[in-house]
């Protein structure tokens, strides 16, 4: 149980285009989802916290207009990288918190974004 | 501010030998501590957590961690390493802001040699 999926697993796009990444909780409802960014050989950086039905809470320094997060249902959150540039290339990972299990997060497999 | 530190970028150990991956924490109040493992191009997998109770916490795949309040440490251990344990290990602490945010260490790459 507690499986989180991400789609796509990798994507290559041209500079200036937008890319949408989906994060789904497959067998549970996730009231809260988190989006992380991981640079090569670096730790995970929390980008934003997404709560179902409300606006995401972004961490300091993360551009809200560039990284659009939507948590439309209890099983789906999306991250859209708008007008992507090469510096946005990274590994993006989502996680979901299971309702009632406050202290655990379950992570998706990640999405590798490469912007040319 | 809450933080965790992983002082070693890489740990090398021979298969069959015990392994330790170090983590120290800095928190106000009681810490909620976690260990996660990441295999190449994959998301993080939960290994174990300390919330309260026994200082020795047992987790997945034979791993355990010892919470030491006086040394503010939460080292990950395994009695006998496997080559398949080679991966990137992250220590994390729950943020006290009530949002369930996790603050991660910089990660330690474990390399187990046959």
mmCIF file of C-alpha atoms in Angstrom:
data_model
loop_
_atom_site.group_PDB
_atom_site.id
_atom_site.type_symbol
_atom_site.label_atom_id
_atom_site.label_comp_id
_atom_site.label_asym_id
_atom_site.label_seq_id
_atom_site.Cartn_x
_atom_site.Cartn_y
_atom_site.Cartn_z
ATOM 1 C CA UNK A 1 0.000 0.000 0.000
ATOM 2 C CA UNK A 2 0.806 3.733 -0.046
ATOM 3 C CA UNK A 3 2.094 3.843 -3.603
ATOM 4 C CA UNK A 4 2.818 7.151 -5.299
ATOM 5 C CA UNK A 5 3.343 7.413 -9.038
ATOM 6 C CA UNK A 6 4.705 10.182 -11.212
ATOM 7 C CA UNK A 7 4.234 10.807 -14.892
ATOM 8 C CA UNK A 8 6.233 11.178 -16.979
ATOM 9 C CA UNK A 9 9.342 9.520 -15.587
ATOM 10 C CA UNK A 10 11.459 11.666 -17.872
ATOM 11 C CA UNK A 11 10.831 14.514 -20.289
ATOM 12 C CA UNK A 12 12.942 16.563 -22.680
ATOM 13 C CA UNK A 13 11.611 19.882 -23.864
ATOM 14 C CA UNK A 14 12.705 22.993 -25.681
ATOM 15 C CA UNK A 15 13.480 26.187 -23.869
ATOM 16 C CA UNK A 16 10.399 28.380 -23.524
ATOM 17 C CA UNK A 17 7.854 25.567 -23.457
ATOM 18 C CA UNK A 18 5.815 24.410 -20.468
ATOM 19 C CA UNK A 19 5.901 20.955 -18.933
ATOM 20 C CA UNK A 20 3.347 19.328 -16.649
ATOM 21 C CA UNK A 21 4.302 16.608 -14.169
ATOM 22 C CA UNK A 22 1.632 14.522 -12.478
ATOM 23 C CA UNK A 23 1.807 12.986 -9.031
ATOM 24 C CA UNK A 24 -0.802 10.405 -8.082
ATOM 25 C CA UNK A 25 -1.500 8.477 -4.922
ATOM 26 C CA UNK A 26 -2.645 5.109 -6.241
ATOM 27 C CA UNK A 27 -4.163 3.374 -3.265
ATOM 28 C CA UNK A 28 -4.830 6.071 -0.711
ATOM 29 C CA UNK A 29 -6.120 9.589 -0.390
ATOM 30 C CA UNK A 30 -3.529 12.270 0.085
ATOM 31 C CA UNK A 31 -4.722 15.500 1.605
ATOM 32 C CA UNK A 32 -1.197 16.867 1.426
ATOM 33 C CA UNK A 33 1.434 16.440 -1.235
ATOM 34 C CA UNK A 34 4.917 17.866 -1.374
ATOM 35 C CA UNK A 35 7.074 18.779 -4.357
ATOM 36 C CA UNK A 36 10.849 18.541 -4.145
ATOM 37 C CA UNK A 37 13.661 19.357 -6.493
ATOM 38 C CA UNK A 38 16.915 17.455 -6.426
ATOM 39 C CA UNK A 39 20.091 18.644 -8.070
ATOM 40 C CA UNK A 40 22.861 16.188 -8.982
ATOM 41 C CA UNK A 41 24.648 14.915 -5.894
ATOM 42 C CA UNK A 42 22.596 17.262 -3.761
ATOM 43 C CA UNK A 43 19.895 16.923 -1.211
ATOM 44 C CA UNK A 44 16.226 17.420 -1.799
ATOM 45 C CA UNK A 45 14.934 20.953 -1.735
ATOM 46 C CA UNK A 46 11.297 21.374 -0.798
ATOM 47 C CA UNK A 47 9.590 23.588 -3.339
ATOM 48 C CA UNK A 48 6.025 23.680 -2.124
ATOM 49 C CA UNK A 49 3.356 22.020 -0.044
ATOM 50 C CA UNK A 50 0.127 21.243 -1.820
ATOM 51 C CA UNK A 51 -3.169 20.795 -0.020
ATOM 52 C CA UNK A 52 -6.235 19.467 -1.784
ATOM 53 C CA UNK A 53 -8.638 22.201 -2.733
ATOM 54 C CA UNK A 54 -6.461 25.101 -1.691
ATOM 55 C CA UNK A 55 -3.524 27.093 -2.970
ATOM 56 C CA UNK A 56 -0.076 25.646 -2.591
ATOM 57 C CA UNK A 57 2.348 27.047 -0.051
ATOM 58 C CA UNK A 58 5.675 27.813 -1.665
ATOM 59 C CA UNK A 59 9.039 27.847 0.033
ATOM 60 C CA UNK A 60 11.057 30.997 0.109
ATOM 61 C CA UNK A 61 12.838 31.626 -3.140
ATOM 62 C CA UNK A 62 10.581 29.431 -5.283
ATOM 63 C CA UNK A 63 8.831 31.333 -8.055
ATOM 64 C CA UNK A 64 5.101 30.754 -7.821
ATOM 65 C CA UNK A 65 4.422 31.874 -11.359
ATOM 66 C CA UNK A 66 7.070 29.601 -12.770
ATOM 67 C CA UNK A 67 6.219 26.456 -10.852
ATOM 68 C CA UNK A 68 2.443 26.149 -10.887
ATOM 69 C CA UNK A 69 1.022 23.572 -8.524
ATOM 70 C CA UNK A 70 -2.528 22.299 -8.597
ATOM 71 C CA UNK A 71 -3.988 19.758 -6.169
ATOM 72 C CA UNK A 72 -7.400 19.244 -7.708
ATOM 73 C CA UNK A 73 -8.308 15.963 -6.045
ATOM 74 C CA UNK A 74 -7.292 13.758 -3.144
ATOM 75 C CA UNK A 75 -5.233 11.582 -5.461
ATOM 76 C CA UNK A 76 -3.681 14.009 -7.933
ATOM 77 C CA UNK A 77 -1.324 16.945 -7.757
ATOM 78 C CA UNK A 78 0.369 18.520 -10.760
ATOM 79 C CA UNK A 79 3.468 20.636 -11.136
ATOM 80 C CA UNK A 80 3.728 22.760 -14.278
ATOM 81 C CA UNK A 81 7.065 24.284 -15.124
ATOM 82 C CA UNK A 82 6.182 27.297 -17.243
ATOM 83 C CA UNK A 83 8.496 28.778 -19.845
ATOM 84 C CA UNK A 84 11.164 26.272 -18.957
ATOM 85 C CA UNK A 85 14.832 27.146 -19.272
ATOM 86 C CA UNK A 86 17.940 24.968 -19.093
ATOM 87 C CA UNK A 87 18.488 25.948 -15.462
ATOM 88 C CA UNK A 88 15.149 24.289 -14.646
ATOM 89 C CA UNK A 89 16.615 20.944 -15.639
ATOM 90 C CA UNK A 90 16.485 18.767 -12.568
ATOM 91 C CA UNK A 91 14.970 15.722 -10.899
ATOM 92 C CA UNK A 92 11.537 16.518 -9.491
ATOM 93 C CA UNK A 93 10.090 14.290 -6.791
ATOM 94 C CA UNK A 94 6.685 14.400 -5.180
ATOM 95 C CA UNK A 95 5.569 12.862 -1.934
ATOM 96 C CA UNK A 96 2.224 12.335 -0.301
ATOM 97 C CA UNK A 97 1.126 12.214 3.259
ATOM 98 C CA UNK A 98 -1.408 9.589 4.172
ATOM 99 C CA UNK A 99 -4.400 10.911 6.021
ATOM 100 C CA UNK A 100 -4.159 9.802 9.625
ATOM 101 C CA UNK A 101 -0.484 8.862 9.354
ATOM 102 C CA UNK A 102 1.013 12.191 10.158
ATOM 103 C CA UNK A 103 4.637 11.301 10.402
ATOM 104 C CA UNK A 104 5.197 9.500 7.150
ATOM 105 C CA UNK A 105 5.570 10.651 3.596
ATOM 106 C CA UNK A 106 5.546 8.320 0.619
ATOM 107 C CA UNK A 107 7.626 9.368 -2.334
ATOM 108 C CA UNK A 108 7.073 9.027 -6.039
ATOM 109 C CA UNK A 109 9.807 7.683 -8.330
ATOM 110 C CA UNK A 110 10.707 11.127 -9.630
ATOM 111 C CA UNK A 111 10.670 12.885 -12.992
ATOM 112 C CA UNK A 112 13.839 13.822 -14.820
ATOM 113 C CA UNK A 113 13.339 17.126 -16.691
ATOM 114 C CA UNK A 114 15.870 18.188 -19.301
ATOM 115 C CA UNK A 115 15.401 21.553 -20.970
ATOM 116 C CA UNK A 116 17.370 22.088 -24.163
ATOM 117 C CA UNK B 1 15.881 26.322 12.881
ATOM 118 C CA UNK B 2 15.603 22.585 12.507
ATOM 119 C CA UNK B 3 18.449 20.889 10.679
ATOM 120 C CA UNK B 4 20.239 17.612 10.207
ATOM 121 C CA UNK B 5 23.830 17.060 9.199
ATOM 122 C CA UNK B 6 25.370 14.104 7.462
ATOM 123 C CA UNK B 7 29.104 14.611 7.822
ATOM 124 C CA UNK B 8 30.172 11.964 5.323
ATOM 125 C CA UNK B 9 29.614 12.328 1.588
ATOM 126 C CA UNK B 10 30.484 8.685 1.072
ATOM 127 C CA UNK B 11 30.914 5.576 3.177
ATOM 128 C CA UNK B 12 32.703 2.523 1.844
ATOM 129 C CA UNK B 13 32.330 -0.880 3.463
ATOM 130 C CA UNK B 14 33.059 -4.445 2.508
ATOM 131 C CA UNK B 15 30.174 -6.847 2.105
ATOM 132 C CA UNK B 16 29.465 -8.692 5.329
ATOM 133 C CA UNK B 17 30.937 -5.975 7.526
ATOM 134 C CA UNK B 18 28.831 -3.742 9.756
ATOM 135 C CA UNK B 19 27.972 -0.317 8.397
ATOM 136 C CA UNK B 20 27.191 3.007 10.008
ATOM 137 C CA UNK B 21 25.891 6.126 8.286
ATOM 138 C CA UNK B 22 26.079 9.148 10.543
ATOM 139 C CA UNK B 23 23.463 11.815 11.204
ATOM 140 C CA UNK B 24 23.326 14.566 13.798
ATOM 141 C CA UNK B 25 20.415 16.865 14.393
ATOM 142 C CA UNK B 26 19.670 20.297 15.718
ATOM 143 C CA UNK B 27 16.109 20.889 16.833
ATOM 144 C CA UNK B 28 14.164 22.726 19.453
ATOM 145 C CA UNK B 29 11.993 20.338 21.382
ATOM 146 C CA UNK B 30 11.622 16.645 20.724
ATOM 147 C CA UNK B 31 12.866 15.571 17.305
ATOM 148 C CA UNK B 32 10.987 13.429 14.831
ATOM 149 C CA UNK B 33 13.740 11.760 12.815
ATOM 150 C CA UNK B 34 13.682 9.695 9.646
ATOM 151 C CA UNK B 35 15.955 7.725 7.355
ATOM 152 C CA UNK B 36 15.262 7.311 3.656
ATOM 153 C CA UNK B 37 17.163 5.480 0.919
ATOM 154 C CA UNK B 38 17.336 6.450 -2.746
ATOM 155 C CA UNK B 39 18.407 4.156 -5.552
ATOM 156 C CA UNK B 40 19.612 5.674 -8.862
ATOM 157 C CA UNK B 41 16.924 7.656 -10.690
ATOM 158 C CA UNK B 42 14.326 6.634 -8.155
ATOM 159 C CA UNK B 43 12.334 8.364 -5.453
ATOM 160 C CA UNK B 44 12.999 7.922 -1.784
ATOM 161 C CA UNK B 45 12.051 4.824 0.150
ATOM 162 C CA UNK B 46 11.241 5.024 3.839
ATOM 163 C CA UNK B 47 13.523 2.996 6.092
ATOM 164 C CA UNK B 48 12.619 3.931 9.642
ATOM 165 C CA UNK B 49 11.584 6.703 11.980
ATOM 166 C CA UNK B 50 11.994 7.794 15.581
ATOM 167 C CA UNK B 51 9.106 9.605 17.205
ATOM 168 C CA UNK B 52 9.283 8.493 20.790
ATOM 169 C CA UNK B 53 9.962 5.375 22.829
ATOM 170 C CA UNK B 54 12.905 3.032 22.528
ATOM 171 C CA UNK B 55 16.120 4.640 21.410
ATOM 172 C CA UNK B 56 16.903 1.722 19.094
ATOM 173 C CA UNK B 57 14.588 1.758 16.122
ATOM 174 C CA UNK B 58 14.362 -1.158 13.732
ATOM 175 C CA UNK B 59 13.402 -0.603 10.136
ATOM 176 C CA UNK B 60 13.244 -2.124 6.699
ATOM 177 C CA UNK B 61 15.876 -4.358 5.064
ATOM 178 C CA UNK B 62 17.630 -5.094 8.371
ATOM 179 C CA UNK B 63 18.521 -1.482 9.089
ATOM 180 C CA UNK B 64 18.295 0.079 12.516
ATOM 181 C CA UNK B 65 19.083 3.453 14.009
ATOM 182 C CA UNK B 66 19.979 4.578 17.464
ATOM 183 C CA UNK B 67 18.606 7.818 18.841
ATOM 184 C CA UNK B 68 21.126 9.428 21.186
ATOM 185 C CA UNK B 69 19.810 12.550 22.846
ATOM 186 C CA UNK B 70 23.023 13.505 24.615
ATOM 187 C CA UNK B 71 24.996 13.364 21.373
ATOM 188 C CA UNK B 72 22.084 14.641 19.249
ATOM 189 C CA UNK B 73 22.708 11.793 16.842
ATOM 190 C CA UNK B 74 20.599 9.324 14.902
ATOM 191 C CA UNK B 75 23.086 7.039 13.164
ATOM 192 C CA UNK B 76 21.890 4.393 10.742
ATOM 193 C CA UNK B 77 23.363 0.925 11.209
ATOM 194 C CA UNK B 78 23.283 -2.543 9.784
ATOM 195 C CA UNK B 79 25.163 -5.531 11.230
ATOM 196 C CA UNK B 80 26.123 -7.051 7.883
ATOM 197 C CA UNK B 81 26.216 -5.002 4.691
ATOM 198 C CA UNK B 82 25.039 -6.280 1.307
ATOM 199 C CA UNK B 83 26.193 -5.093 -2.098
ATOM 200 C CA UNK B 84 22.543 -4.296 -2.801
ATOM 201 C CA UNK B 85 22.582 -1.786 0.067
ATOM 202 C CA UNK B 86 24.690 0.516 -2.114
ATOM 203 C CA UNK B 87 22.591 3.655 -2.522
ATOM 204 C CA UNK B 88 22.144 7.233 -1.340
ATOM 205 C CA UNK B 89 20.902 7.594 2.223
ATOM 206 C CA UNK B 90 19.142 10.642 3.621
ATOM 207 C CA UNK B 91 18.502 11.589 7.198
ATOM 208 C CA UNK B 92 15.569 13.937 7.781
ATOM 209 C CA UNK B 93 13.824 15.772 10.590
ATOM 210 C CA UNK B 94 10.227 16.899 10.702
ATOM 211 C CA UNK B 95 9.791 20.630 10.763
ATOM 212 C CA UNK B 96 8.135 21.921 13.914
ATOM 213 C CA UNK B 97 5.960 24.358 12.018
ATOM 214 C CA UNK B 98 3.120 21.876 11.983
ATOM 215 C CA UNK B 99 3.157 21.389 8.240
ATOM 216 C CA UNK B 100 4.805 17.951 8.229
ATOM 217 C CA UNK B 101 7.614 19.326 6.105
ATOM 218 C CA UNK B 102 10.748 17.238 6.126
ATOM 219 C CA UNK B 103 14.155 18.836 6.279
ATOM 220 C CA UNK B 104 16.753 16.618 4.663
ATOM 221 C CA UNK B 105 20.443 16.207 5.184
ATOM 222 C CA UNK B 106 22.810 16.367 2.262
ATOM 223 C CA UNK B 107 22.874 12.619 1.813
ATOM 224 C CA UNK B 108 25.542 9.954 2.192
ATOM 225 C CA UNK B 109 26.445 7.614 -0.598
ATOM 226 C CA UNK B 110 26.992 4.092 0.685
ATOM 227 C CA UNK B 111 29.190 1.867 -1.418
ATOM 228 C CA UNK B 112 29.376 -1.795 -0.430
ATOM 229 C CA UNK B 113 32.193 -3.705 -2.112
ATOM 230 C CA UNK B 114 31.990 -7.442 -2.739
#
